Coordinates of C-alpha atoms in Angstrom, one line a residue:
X12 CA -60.4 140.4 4.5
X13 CA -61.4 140.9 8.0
X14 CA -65.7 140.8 8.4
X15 CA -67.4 143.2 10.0
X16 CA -68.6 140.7 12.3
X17 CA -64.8 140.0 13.5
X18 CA -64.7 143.5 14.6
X19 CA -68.2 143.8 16.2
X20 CA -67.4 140.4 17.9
X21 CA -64.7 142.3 19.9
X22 CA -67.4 143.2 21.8
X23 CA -68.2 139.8 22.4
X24 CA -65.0 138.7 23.0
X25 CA -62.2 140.8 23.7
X26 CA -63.9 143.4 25.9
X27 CA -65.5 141.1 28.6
X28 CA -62.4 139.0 29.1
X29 CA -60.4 142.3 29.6
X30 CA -63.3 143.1 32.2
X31 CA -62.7 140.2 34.0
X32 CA -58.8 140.3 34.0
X33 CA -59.2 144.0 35.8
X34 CA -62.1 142.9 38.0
X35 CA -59.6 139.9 39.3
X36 CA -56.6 142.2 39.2
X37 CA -58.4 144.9 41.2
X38 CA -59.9 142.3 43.8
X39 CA -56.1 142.9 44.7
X40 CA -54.9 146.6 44.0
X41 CA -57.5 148.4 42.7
X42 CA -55.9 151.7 42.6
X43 CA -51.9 152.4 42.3
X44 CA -51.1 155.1 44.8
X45 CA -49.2 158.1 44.0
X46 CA -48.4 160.5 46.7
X47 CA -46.3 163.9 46.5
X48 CA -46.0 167.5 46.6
X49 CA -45.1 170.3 43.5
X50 CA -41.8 172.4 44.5
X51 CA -42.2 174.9 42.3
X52 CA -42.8 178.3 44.4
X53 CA -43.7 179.9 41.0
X54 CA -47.2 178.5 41.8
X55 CA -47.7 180.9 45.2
X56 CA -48.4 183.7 42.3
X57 CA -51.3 182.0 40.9
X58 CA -55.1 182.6 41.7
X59 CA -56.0 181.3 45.4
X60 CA -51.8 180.0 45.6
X61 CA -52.7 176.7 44.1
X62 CA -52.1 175.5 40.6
X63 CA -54.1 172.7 38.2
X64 CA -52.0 169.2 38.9
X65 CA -53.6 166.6 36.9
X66 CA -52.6 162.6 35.5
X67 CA -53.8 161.1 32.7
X68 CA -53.5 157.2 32.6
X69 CA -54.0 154.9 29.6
X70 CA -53.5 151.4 28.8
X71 CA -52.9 152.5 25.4
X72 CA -49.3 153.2 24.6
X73 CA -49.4 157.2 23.0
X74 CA -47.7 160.0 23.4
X75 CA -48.8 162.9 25.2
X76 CA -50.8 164.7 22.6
X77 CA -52.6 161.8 21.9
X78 CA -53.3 160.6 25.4
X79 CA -54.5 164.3 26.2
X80 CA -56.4 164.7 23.3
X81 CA -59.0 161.8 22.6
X82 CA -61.2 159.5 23.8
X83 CA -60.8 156.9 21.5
X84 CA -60.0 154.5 23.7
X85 CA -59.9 153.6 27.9
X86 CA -58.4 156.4 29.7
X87 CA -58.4 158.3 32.9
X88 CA -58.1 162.1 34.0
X89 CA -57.2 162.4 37.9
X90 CA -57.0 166.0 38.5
X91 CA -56.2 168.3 41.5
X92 CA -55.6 171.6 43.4
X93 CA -52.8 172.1 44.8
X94 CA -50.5 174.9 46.5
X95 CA -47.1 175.3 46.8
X96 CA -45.2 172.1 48.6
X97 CA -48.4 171.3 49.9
X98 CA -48.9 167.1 49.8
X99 CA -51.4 165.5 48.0
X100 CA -52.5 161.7 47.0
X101 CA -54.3 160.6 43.9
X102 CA -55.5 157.0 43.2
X103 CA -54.8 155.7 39.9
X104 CA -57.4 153.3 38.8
X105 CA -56.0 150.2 37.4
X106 CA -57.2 149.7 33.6
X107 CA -54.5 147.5 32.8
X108 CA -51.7 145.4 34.4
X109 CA -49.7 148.4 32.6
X110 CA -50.3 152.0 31.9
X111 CA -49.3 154.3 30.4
X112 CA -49.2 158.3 32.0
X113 CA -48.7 162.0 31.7
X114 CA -48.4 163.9 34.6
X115 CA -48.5 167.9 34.6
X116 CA -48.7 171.1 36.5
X117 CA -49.3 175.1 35.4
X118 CA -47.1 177.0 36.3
X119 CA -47.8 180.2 35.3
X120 CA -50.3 182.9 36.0
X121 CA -52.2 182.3 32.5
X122 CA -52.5 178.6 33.4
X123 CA -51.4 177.9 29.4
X124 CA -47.9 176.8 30.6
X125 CA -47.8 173.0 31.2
X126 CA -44.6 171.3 32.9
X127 CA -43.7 167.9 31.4
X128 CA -43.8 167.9 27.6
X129 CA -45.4 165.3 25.3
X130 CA -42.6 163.1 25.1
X131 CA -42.9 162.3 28.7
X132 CA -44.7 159.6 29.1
X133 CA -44.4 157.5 32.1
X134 CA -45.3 153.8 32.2
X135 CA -47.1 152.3 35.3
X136 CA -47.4 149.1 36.1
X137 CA -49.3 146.9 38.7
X138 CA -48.0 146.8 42.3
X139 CA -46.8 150.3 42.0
X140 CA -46.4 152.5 45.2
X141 CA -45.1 155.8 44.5
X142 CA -44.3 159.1 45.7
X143 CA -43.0 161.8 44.2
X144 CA -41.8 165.8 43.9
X145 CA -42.6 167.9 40.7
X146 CA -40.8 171.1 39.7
X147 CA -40.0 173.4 36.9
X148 CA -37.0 170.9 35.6
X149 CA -37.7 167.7 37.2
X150 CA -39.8 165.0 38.3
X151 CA -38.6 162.6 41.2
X152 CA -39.7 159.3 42.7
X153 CA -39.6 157.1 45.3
X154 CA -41.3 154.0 46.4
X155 CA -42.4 150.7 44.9
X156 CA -41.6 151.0 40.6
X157 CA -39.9 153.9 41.1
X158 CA -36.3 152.8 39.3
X159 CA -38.5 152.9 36.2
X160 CA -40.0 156.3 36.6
X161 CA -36.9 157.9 37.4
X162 CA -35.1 156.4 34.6
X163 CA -37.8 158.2 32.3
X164 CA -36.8 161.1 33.9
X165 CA -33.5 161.4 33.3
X166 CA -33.7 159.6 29.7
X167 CA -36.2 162.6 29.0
X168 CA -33.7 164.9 30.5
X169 CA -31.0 163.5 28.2
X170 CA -32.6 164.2 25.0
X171 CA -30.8 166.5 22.6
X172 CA -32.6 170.3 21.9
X173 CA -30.6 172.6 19.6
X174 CA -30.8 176.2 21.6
X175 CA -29.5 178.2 19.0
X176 CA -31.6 177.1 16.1
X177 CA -33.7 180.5 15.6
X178 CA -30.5 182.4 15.4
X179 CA -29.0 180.0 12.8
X180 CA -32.7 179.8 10.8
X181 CA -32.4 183.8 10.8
X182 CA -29.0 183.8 9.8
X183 CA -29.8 181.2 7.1
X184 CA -27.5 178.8 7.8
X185 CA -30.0 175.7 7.4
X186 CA -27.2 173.3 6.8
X187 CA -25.1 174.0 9.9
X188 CA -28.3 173.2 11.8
X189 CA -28.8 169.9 10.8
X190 CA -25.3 169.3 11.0
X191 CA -25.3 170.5 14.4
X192 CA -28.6 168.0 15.6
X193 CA -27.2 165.0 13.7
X194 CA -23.7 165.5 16.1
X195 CA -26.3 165.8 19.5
X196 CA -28.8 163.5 18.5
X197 CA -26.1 160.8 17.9
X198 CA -24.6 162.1 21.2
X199 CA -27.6 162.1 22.9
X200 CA -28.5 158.2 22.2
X201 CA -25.5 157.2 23.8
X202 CA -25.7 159.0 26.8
X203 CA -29.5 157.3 27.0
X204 CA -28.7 154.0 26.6
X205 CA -25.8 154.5 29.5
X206 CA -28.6 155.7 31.5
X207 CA -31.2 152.6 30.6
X208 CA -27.5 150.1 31.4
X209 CA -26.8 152.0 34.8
X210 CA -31.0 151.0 36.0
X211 CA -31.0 147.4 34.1
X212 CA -30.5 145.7 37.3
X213 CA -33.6 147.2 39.1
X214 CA -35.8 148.1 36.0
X215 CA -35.3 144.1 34.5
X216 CA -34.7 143.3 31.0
X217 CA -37.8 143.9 29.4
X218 CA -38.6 147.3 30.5
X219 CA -34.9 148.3 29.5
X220 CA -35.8 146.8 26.2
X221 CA -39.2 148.9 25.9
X222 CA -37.1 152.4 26.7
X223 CA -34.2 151.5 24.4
X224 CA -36.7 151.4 21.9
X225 CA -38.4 154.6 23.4
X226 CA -35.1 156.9 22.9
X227 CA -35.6 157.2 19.1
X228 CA -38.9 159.0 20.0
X229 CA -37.3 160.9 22.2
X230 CA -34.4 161.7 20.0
X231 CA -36.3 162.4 16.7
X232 CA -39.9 163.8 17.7
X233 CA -40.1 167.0 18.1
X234 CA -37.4 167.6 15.6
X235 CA -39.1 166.0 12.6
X236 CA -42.4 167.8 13.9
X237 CA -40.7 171.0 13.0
X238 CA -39.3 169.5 9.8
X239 CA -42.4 168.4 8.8
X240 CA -44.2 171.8 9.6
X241 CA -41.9 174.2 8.0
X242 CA -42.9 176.0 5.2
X243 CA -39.1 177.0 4.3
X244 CA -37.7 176.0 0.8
X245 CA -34.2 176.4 1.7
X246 CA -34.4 174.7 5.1
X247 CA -36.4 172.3 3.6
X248 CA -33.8 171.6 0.8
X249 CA -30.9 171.5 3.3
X250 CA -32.7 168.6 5.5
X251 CA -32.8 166.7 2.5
X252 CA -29.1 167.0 1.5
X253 CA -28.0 166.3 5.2
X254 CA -26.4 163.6 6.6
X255 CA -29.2 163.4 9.5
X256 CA -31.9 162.8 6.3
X257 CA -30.3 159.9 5.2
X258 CA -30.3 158.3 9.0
X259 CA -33.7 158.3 9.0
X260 CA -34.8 157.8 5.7
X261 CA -32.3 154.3 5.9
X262 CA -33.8 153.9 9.7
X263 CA -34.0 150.1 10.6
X264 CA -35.0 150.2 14.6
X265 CA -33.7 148.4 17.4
X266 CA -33.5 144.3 16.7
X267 CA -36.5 143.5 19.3
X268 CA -39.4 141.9 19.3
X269 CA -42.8 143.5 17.8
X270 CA -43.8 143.9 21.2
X271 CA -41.8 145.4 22.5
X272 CA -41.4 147.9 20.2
X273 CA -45.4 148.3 20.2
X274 CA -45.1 148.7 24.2
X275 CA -42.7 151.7 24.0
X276 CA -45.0 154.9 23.5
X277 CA -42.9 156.9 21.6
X278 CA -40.9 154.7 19.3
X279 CA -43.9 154.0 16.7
X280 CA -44.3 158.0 17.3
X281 CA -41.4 158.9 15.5
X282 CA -42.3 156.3 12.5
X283 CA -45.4 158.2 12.3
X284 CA -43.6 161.5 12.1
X285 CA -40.6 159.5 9.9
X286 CA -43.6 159.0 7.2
X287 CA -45.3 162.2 7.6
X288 CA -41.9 163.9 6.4
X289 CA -40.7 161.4 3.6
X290 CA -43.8 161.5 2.0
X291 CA -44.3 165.8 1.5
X292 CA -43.6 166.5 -2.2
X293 CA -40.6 168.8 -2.7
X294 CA -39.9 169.4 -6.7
X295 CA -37.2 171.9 -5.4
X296 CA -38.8 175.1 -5.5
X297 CA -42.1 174.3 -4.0
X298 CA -43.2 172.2 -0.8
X299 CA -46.5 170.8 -0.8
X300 CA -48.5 171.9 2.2
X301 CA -49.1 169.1 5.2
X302 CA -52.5 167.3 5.3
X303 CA -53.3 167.6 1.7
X304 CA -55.4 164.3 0.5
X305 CA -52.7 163.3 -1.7
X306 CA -49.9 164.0 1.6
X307 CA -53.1 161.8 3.6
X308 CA -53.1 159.0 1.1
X309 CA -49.3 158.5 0.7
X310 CA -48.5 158.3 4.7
X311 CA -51.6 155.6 4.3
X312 CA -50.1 153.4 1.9
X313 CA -46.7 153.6 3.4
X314 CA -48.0 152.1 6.4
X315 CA -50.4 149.3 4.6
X316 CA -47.5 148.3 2.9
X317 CA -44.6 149.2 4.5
X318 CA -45.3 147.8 8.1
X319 CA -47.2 144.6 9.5
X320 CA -48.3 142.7 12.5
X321 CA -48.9 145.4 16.0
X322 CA -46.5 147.8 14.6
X323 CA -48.8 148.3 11.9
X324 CA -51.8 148.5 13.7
X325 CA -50.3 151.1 16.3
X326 CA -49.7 152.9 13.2
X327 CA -53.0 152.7 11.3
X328 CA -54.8 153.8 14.9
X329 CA -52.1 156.8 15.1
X330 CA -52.8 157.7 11.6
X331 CA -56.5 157.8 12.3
X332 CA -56.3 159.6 15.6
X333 CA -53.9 161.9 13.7
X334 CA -55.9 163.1 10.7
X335 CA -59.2 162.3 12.3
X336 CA -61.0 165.7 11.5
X337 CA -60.0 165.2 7.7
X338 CA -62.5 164.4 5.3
X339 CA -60.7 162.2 3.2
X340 CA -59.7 159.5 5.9
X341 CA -63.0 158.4 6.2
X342 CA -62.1 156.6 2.2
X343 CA -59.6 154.1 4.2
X344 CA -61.5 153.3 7.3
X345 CA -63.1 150.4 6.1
X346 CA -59.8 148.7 4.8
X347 CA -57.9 149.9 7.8
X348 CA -60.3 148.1 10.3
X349 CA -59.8 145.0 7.7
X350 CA -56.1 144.8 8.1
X351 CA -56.0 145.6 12.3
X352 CA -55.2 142.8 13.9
X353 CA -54.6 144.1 17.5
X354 CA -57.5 144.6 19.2
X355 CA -57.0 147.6 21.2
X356 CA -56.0 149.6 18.4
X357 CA -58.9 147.7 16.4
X358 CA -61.3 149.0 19.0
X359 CA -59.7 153.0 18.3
X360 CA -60.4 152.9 14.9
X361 CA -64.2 151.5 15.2
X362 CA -64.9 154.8 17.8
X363 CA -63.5 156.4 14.7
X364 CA -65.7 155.3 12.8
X365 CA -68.8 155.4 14.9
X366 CA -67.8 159.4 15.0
X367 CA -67.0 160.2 11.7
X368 CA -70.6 158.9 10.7
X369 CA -73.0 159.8 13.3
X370 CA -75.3 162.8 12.3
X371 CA -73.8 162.6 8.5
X372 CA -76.9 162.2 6.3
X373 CA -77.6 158.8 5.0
X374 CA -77.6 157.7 1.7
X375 CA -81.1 158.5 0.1
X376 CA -81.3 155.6 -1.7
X377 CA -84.4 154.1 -4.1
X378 CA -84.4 150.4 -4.5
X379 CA -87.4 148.0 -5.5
X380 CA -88.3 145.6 -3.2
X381 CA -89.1 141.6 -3.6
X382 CA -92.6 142.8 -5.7
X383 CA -91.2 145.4 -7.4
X384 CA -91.9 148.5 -5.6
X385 CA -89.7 151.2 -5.1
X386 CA -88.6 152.4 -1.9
X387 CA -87.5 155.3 -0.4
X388 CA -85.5 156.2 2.0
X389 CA -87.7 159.4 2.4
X390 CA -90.4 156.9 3.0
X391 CA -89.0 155.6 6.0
X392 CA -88.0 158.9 7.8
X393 CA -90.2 158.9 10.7
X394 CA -89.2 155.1 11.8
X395 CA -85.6 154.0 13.0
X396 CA -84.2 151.8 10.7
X397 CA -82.1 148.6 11.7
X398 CA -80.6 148.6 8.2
X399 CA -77.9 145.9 7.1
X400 CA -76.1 145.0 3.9
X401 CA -75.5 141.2 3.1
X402 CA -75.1 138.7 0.1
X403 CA -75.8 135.0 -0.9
X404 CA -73.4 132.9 0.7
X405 CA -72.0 135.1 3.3
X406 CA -71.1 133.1 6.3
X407 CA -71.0 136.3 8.6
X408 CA -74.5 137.5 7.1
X409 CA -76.0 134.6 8.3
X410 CA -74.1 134.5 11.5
X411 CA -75.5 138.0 12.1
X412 CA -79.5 137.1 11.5
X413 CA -79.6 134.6 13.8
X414 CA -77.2 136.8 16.5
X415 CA -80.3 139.5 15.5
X416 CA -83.1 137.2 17.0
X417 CA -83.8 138.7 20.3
X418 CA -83.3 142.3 18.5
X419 CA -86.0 140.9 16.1
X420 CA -88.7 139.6 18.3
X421 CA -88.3 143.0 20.2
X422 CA -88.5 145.5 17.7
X423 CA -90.8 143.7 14.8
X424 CA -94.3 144.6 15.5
X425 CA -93.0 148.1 16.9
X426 CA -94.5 151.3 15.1
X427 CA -91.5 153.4 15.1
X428 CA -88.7 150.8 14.4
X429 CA -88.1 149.2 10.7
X430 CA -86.1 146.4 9.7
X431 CA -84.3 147.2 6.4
X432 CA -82.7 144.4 4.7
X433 CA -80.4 145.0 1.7
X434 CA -78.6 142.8 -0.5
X435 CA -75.7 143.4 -3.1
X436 CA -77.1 139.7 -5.1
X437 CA -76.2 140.1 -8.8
X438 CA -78.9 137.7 -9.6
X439 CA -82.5 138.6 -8.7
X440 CA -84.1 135.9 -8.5
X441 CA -81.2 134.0 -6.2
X442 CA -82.1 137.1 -3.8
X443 CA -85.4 136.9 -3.9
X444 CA -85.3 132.7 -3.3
X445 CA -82.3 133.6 -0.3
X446 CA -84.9 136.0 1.6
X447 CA -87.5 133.4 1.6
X448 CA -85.0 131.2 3.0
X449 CA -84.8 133.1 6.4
X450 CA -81.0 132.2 6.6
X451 CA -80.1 136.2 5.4
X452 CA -82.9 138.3 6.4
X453 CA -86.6 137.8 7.9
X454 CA -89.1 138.0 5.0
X455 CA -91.3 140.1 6.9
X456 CA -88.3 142.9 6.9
X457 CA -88.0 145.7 4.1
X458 CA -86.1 143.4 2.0
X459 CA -84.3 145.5 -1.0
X460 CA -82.0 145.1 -4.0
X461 CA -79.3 146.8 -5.3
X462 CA -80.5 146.0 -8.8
X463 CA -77.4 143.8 -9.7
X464 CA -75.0 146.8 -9.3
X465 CA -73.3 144.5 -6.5
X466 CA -70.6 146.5 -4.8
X467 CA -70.3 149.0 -7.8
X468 CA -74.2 150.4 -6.5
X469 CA -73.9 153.9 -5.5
X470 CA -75.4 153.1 -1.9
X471 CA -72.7 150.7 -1.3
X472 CA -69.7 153.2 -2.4
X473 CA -71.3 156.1 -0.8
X474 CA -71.4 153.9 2.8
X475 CA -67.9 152.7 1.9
X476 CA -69.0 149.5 2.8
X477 CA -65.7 147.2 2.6
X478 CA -66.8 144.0 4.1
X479 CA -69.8 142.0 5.4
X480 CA -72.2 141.9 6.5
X481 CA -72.3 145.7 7.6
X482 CA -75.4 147.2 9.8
X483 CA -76.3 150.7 10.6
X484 CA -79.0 152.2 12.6
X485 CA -80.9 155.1 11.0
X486 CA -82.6 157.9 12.6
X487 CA -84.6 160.8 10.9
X488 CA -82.3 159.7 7.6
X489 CA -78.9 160.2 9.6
X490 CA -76.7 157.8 10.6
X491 CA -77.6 156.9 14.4
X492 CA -75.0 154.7 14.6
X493 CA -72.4 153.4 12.2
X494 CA -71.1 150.4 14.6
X495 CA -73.8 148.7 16.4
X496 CA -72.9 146.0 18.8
X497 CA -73.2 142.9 17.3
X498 CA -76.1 141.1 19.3
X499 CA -75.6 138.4 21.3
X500 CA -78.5 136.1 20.8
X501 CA -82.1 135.7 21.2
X502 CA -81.5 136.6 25.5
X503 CA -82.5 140.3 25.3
X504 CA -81.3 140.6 29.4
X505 CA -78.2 140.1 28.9
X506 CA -74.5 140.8 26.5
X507 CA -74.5 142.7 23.8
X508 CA -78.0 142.1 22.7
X509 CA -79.2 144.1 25.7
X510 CA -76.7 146.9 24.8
X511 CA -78.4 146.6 21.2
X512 CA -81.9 147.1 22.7
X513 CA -80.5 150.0 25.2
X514 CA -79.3 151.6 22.1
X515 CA -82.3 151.8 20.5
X516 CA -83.9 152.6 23.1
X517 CA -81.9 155.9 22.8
X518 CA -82.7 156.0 19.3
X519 CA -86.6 156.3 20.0
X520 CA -86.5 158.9 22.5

């Protein structure tokens, strides 16, 4: 099991060598340049002529719903006014030696009405010069990268849409529907990987590798989306006795590396969706409803066990950006963060986490101290707490007290800041001879015991604590913060300890 040091030590770790690889790579080309004009002379109609354009760059690689609709991880929003055919330029900051983009207009007077869909996502790359001309049906390039960008285009373009599905849902033939998307889904495919042969000579091997992969997204989206959404018994029965059912319950992907399959945004999409609609419960006459915790659980356990290695963790972070708002995710964070390997998608479920916490009321917990006493949370509530949960022997625990020390000579003569120490020791008296050793804790700190509960104490299950050691900073007896950077060492000027002290900082405002 992953510590919760590992993931704090991202911080460390992971984020400042990123820094430094954009730093060096934007010495260079800072921006990528995107230059064009929207053709659509719908737009003359709008307010003032001119209509919303706006990108949205990532270096994670999501769909569009996702990309558009969190903050979970390092993204971008370049937006614009613009009128009809007239030219514009936007500079696209480089996060990452790739990216990952939607790009979209309104087009209507309501300004609801977005051109480009979800499913187009465009991947950017480093050295990238482009220009380009929007409209109703089509996006265009030219320039530097622009073989891969086009290909998108007419891969999207490709894809397979049943147009006479409502008249064949009214008229009840459910069968003939699925009949009818199995024969242009299957069609479909091929005409997209003719597409992705007739640009492998300018797009190179590996990006005609990543938008193979990136069809079955395309193909299977939006049409398990409505699958999964409908509340029909009958269409619901005919999807599962069609031939289209059994192609992607028996689904086995492209034979490509994990990542490359990681590095298509779409293609771990339609896994998602793939185990969002094989796990509703259908007993034949009634269809359980989407997002209940048992529907929650199942896609969950799918992915722990039916997936591994950056496929998996793509997964888990989709899951959690997914279901996010849903009470009942919150009981898997803990393993989830154990079993991501990947650090990007690590780093999405820890801003999870921090969320899903913040404000929520602490435990109120009453545990006796090393002479006895009883304390209180309630008899803390005016100070911020530094609180952390360790044990006898924990390699990590005592890692994290001596990464505390600058945090500690800071903060431990200060009147409104606490240090609350508490460990999950079955034997007392091995706790009480561990805090006098000042490997675990500082003596001098509130130093509390679970009463030999161990793991089983109600504090420890109500926190969901997984793995340790695990620290949390306390203010007014909610959660302040449910992820604190793990501090860098006694230096408070510098690395993460500073952004420790800056935090609290903010906590005694």
């Amino acid at each position: 099991m992953i510590s919760i040091k590992r993931i704090n030590r991202i911080l460390l770790t992971v984020l400042p060598a990123f820094a430094f690889f954009v730093t060096h790579a934007s010495a260079a080309t800072p921006f990528i340049s995107l230059k064009g004009r929207v053709a659509d002379p719908e737009i003359q109609q709008m307010p003032g002529g001119k209509t919303r354009l706006y990108a949205i760059v990532s270096e994670c690689p999501f769909n569009g719903m996702i990309l558009s609709g969190s903050a979970n991880f390092k993204s971008k929003m370049i937006e614009l006014k613009v009128g009809f055919n007239e030219p514009f330029t936007m500079m696209i900051p480089l996060l990452a030696r790739r990216m990952y983009m939607i790009l979209r207009y309104e087009d209507n007077l309501l300004g609801r009405k977005w051109v480009n869909d979800n499913n187009n996502v465009y991947i950017l790359e480093n050295g990238d010069d482009l220009r380009c001309v929007l409209s109703k049906n089509d996006i265009r390039f030219t320039g530097k990268g622009s073989a891969r960008l086009n290909c998108q285009t007419d891969l999207h373009q490709a894809k397979f849409i049943l147009k006479d599905r409502t008249t064949l849902f009214n008229a009840g033939q459910f069968s003939a529907i699925y009949s009818k998307q199995k024969k242009g889904i299957d069609s479909a495919i091929k005409v997209q990987k003719a597409v992705i042969n007739r640009y492998r000579s300018r797009i190179g091997r590996e990006m005609a590798d990543i938008l193979t992969a990136n069809i079955y997204g395309l193909a299977y989206n939006s049409f398990l989306a409505g699958v999964r959404m409908t509340g029909s018994v009958e269409e619901y029965s005919a999807f599962l006795a069609s031939e289209l059912y059994n192609d992607i319950r028996n689904f086995k992907g492209p034979v490509l590396p994990q990542s490359i399959l990681a590095a298509a945004p779409l293609y771990t999409d339609f896994l998602f969706e793939r185990e969002l609609t094989l796990t509703r419960l259908f007993d034949g006459m009634q269809l359980e409803a989407n997002a209940e915790p048992r529907h929650i659980a199942a896609v969950y356990n799918r992915i722990k066990s039916g997936y591994s290695g950056v496929i998996r963790d793509k997964l888990l972070a989709s899951f959690f950006l997914y279901w996010k708002t849903r009470p009942s995710i919150t009981s898997f964070l803990e393993e989830g963060l154990s079993l991501a390997g990947q650090d990007r998608y690590r780093l999405v479920l820890i801003n999870i986490s921090e969320q899903l916490r913040v404000g929520a009321d602490f435990f109120p917990f009453e545990l006796e101290d090393t002479q006895g006493k009883l304390v209180r949370l309630s008899d803390l509530s005016e100070k911020l707490l530094i609180v952390d949960f360790w044990y006898t022997g924990c390699p990590g625990c005592a890692n994290l007290k001596r990464a505390m020390a600058g945090v500690w000579q800071t903060y431990k003569d200060h009147p409104g800041v606490r240090f609350v120490s508490i460990s999950i020791d079955k034997d007392r008296e091995q706790w009480k001879r561990s805090v006098q050793t000042h490997e675990y804790t500082e003596p001098e700190a509130v130093n509390l015991y679970t009463g030999g509960a161990g793991k089983n104490h109600p504090v420890i299950k109500s926190l969901q604590i997984g793995a340790y050691p695990k620290m949390f900073i306390v203010k007014d007896g909610k959660v302040f913060s449910a992820n604190p950077p793990w501090p860098s060492g006694p230096d408070t000027s510098t690395g993460t300890t500073r952004e420790f002290i800056q935090l609290m900082q903010k906590g005694l405002q």
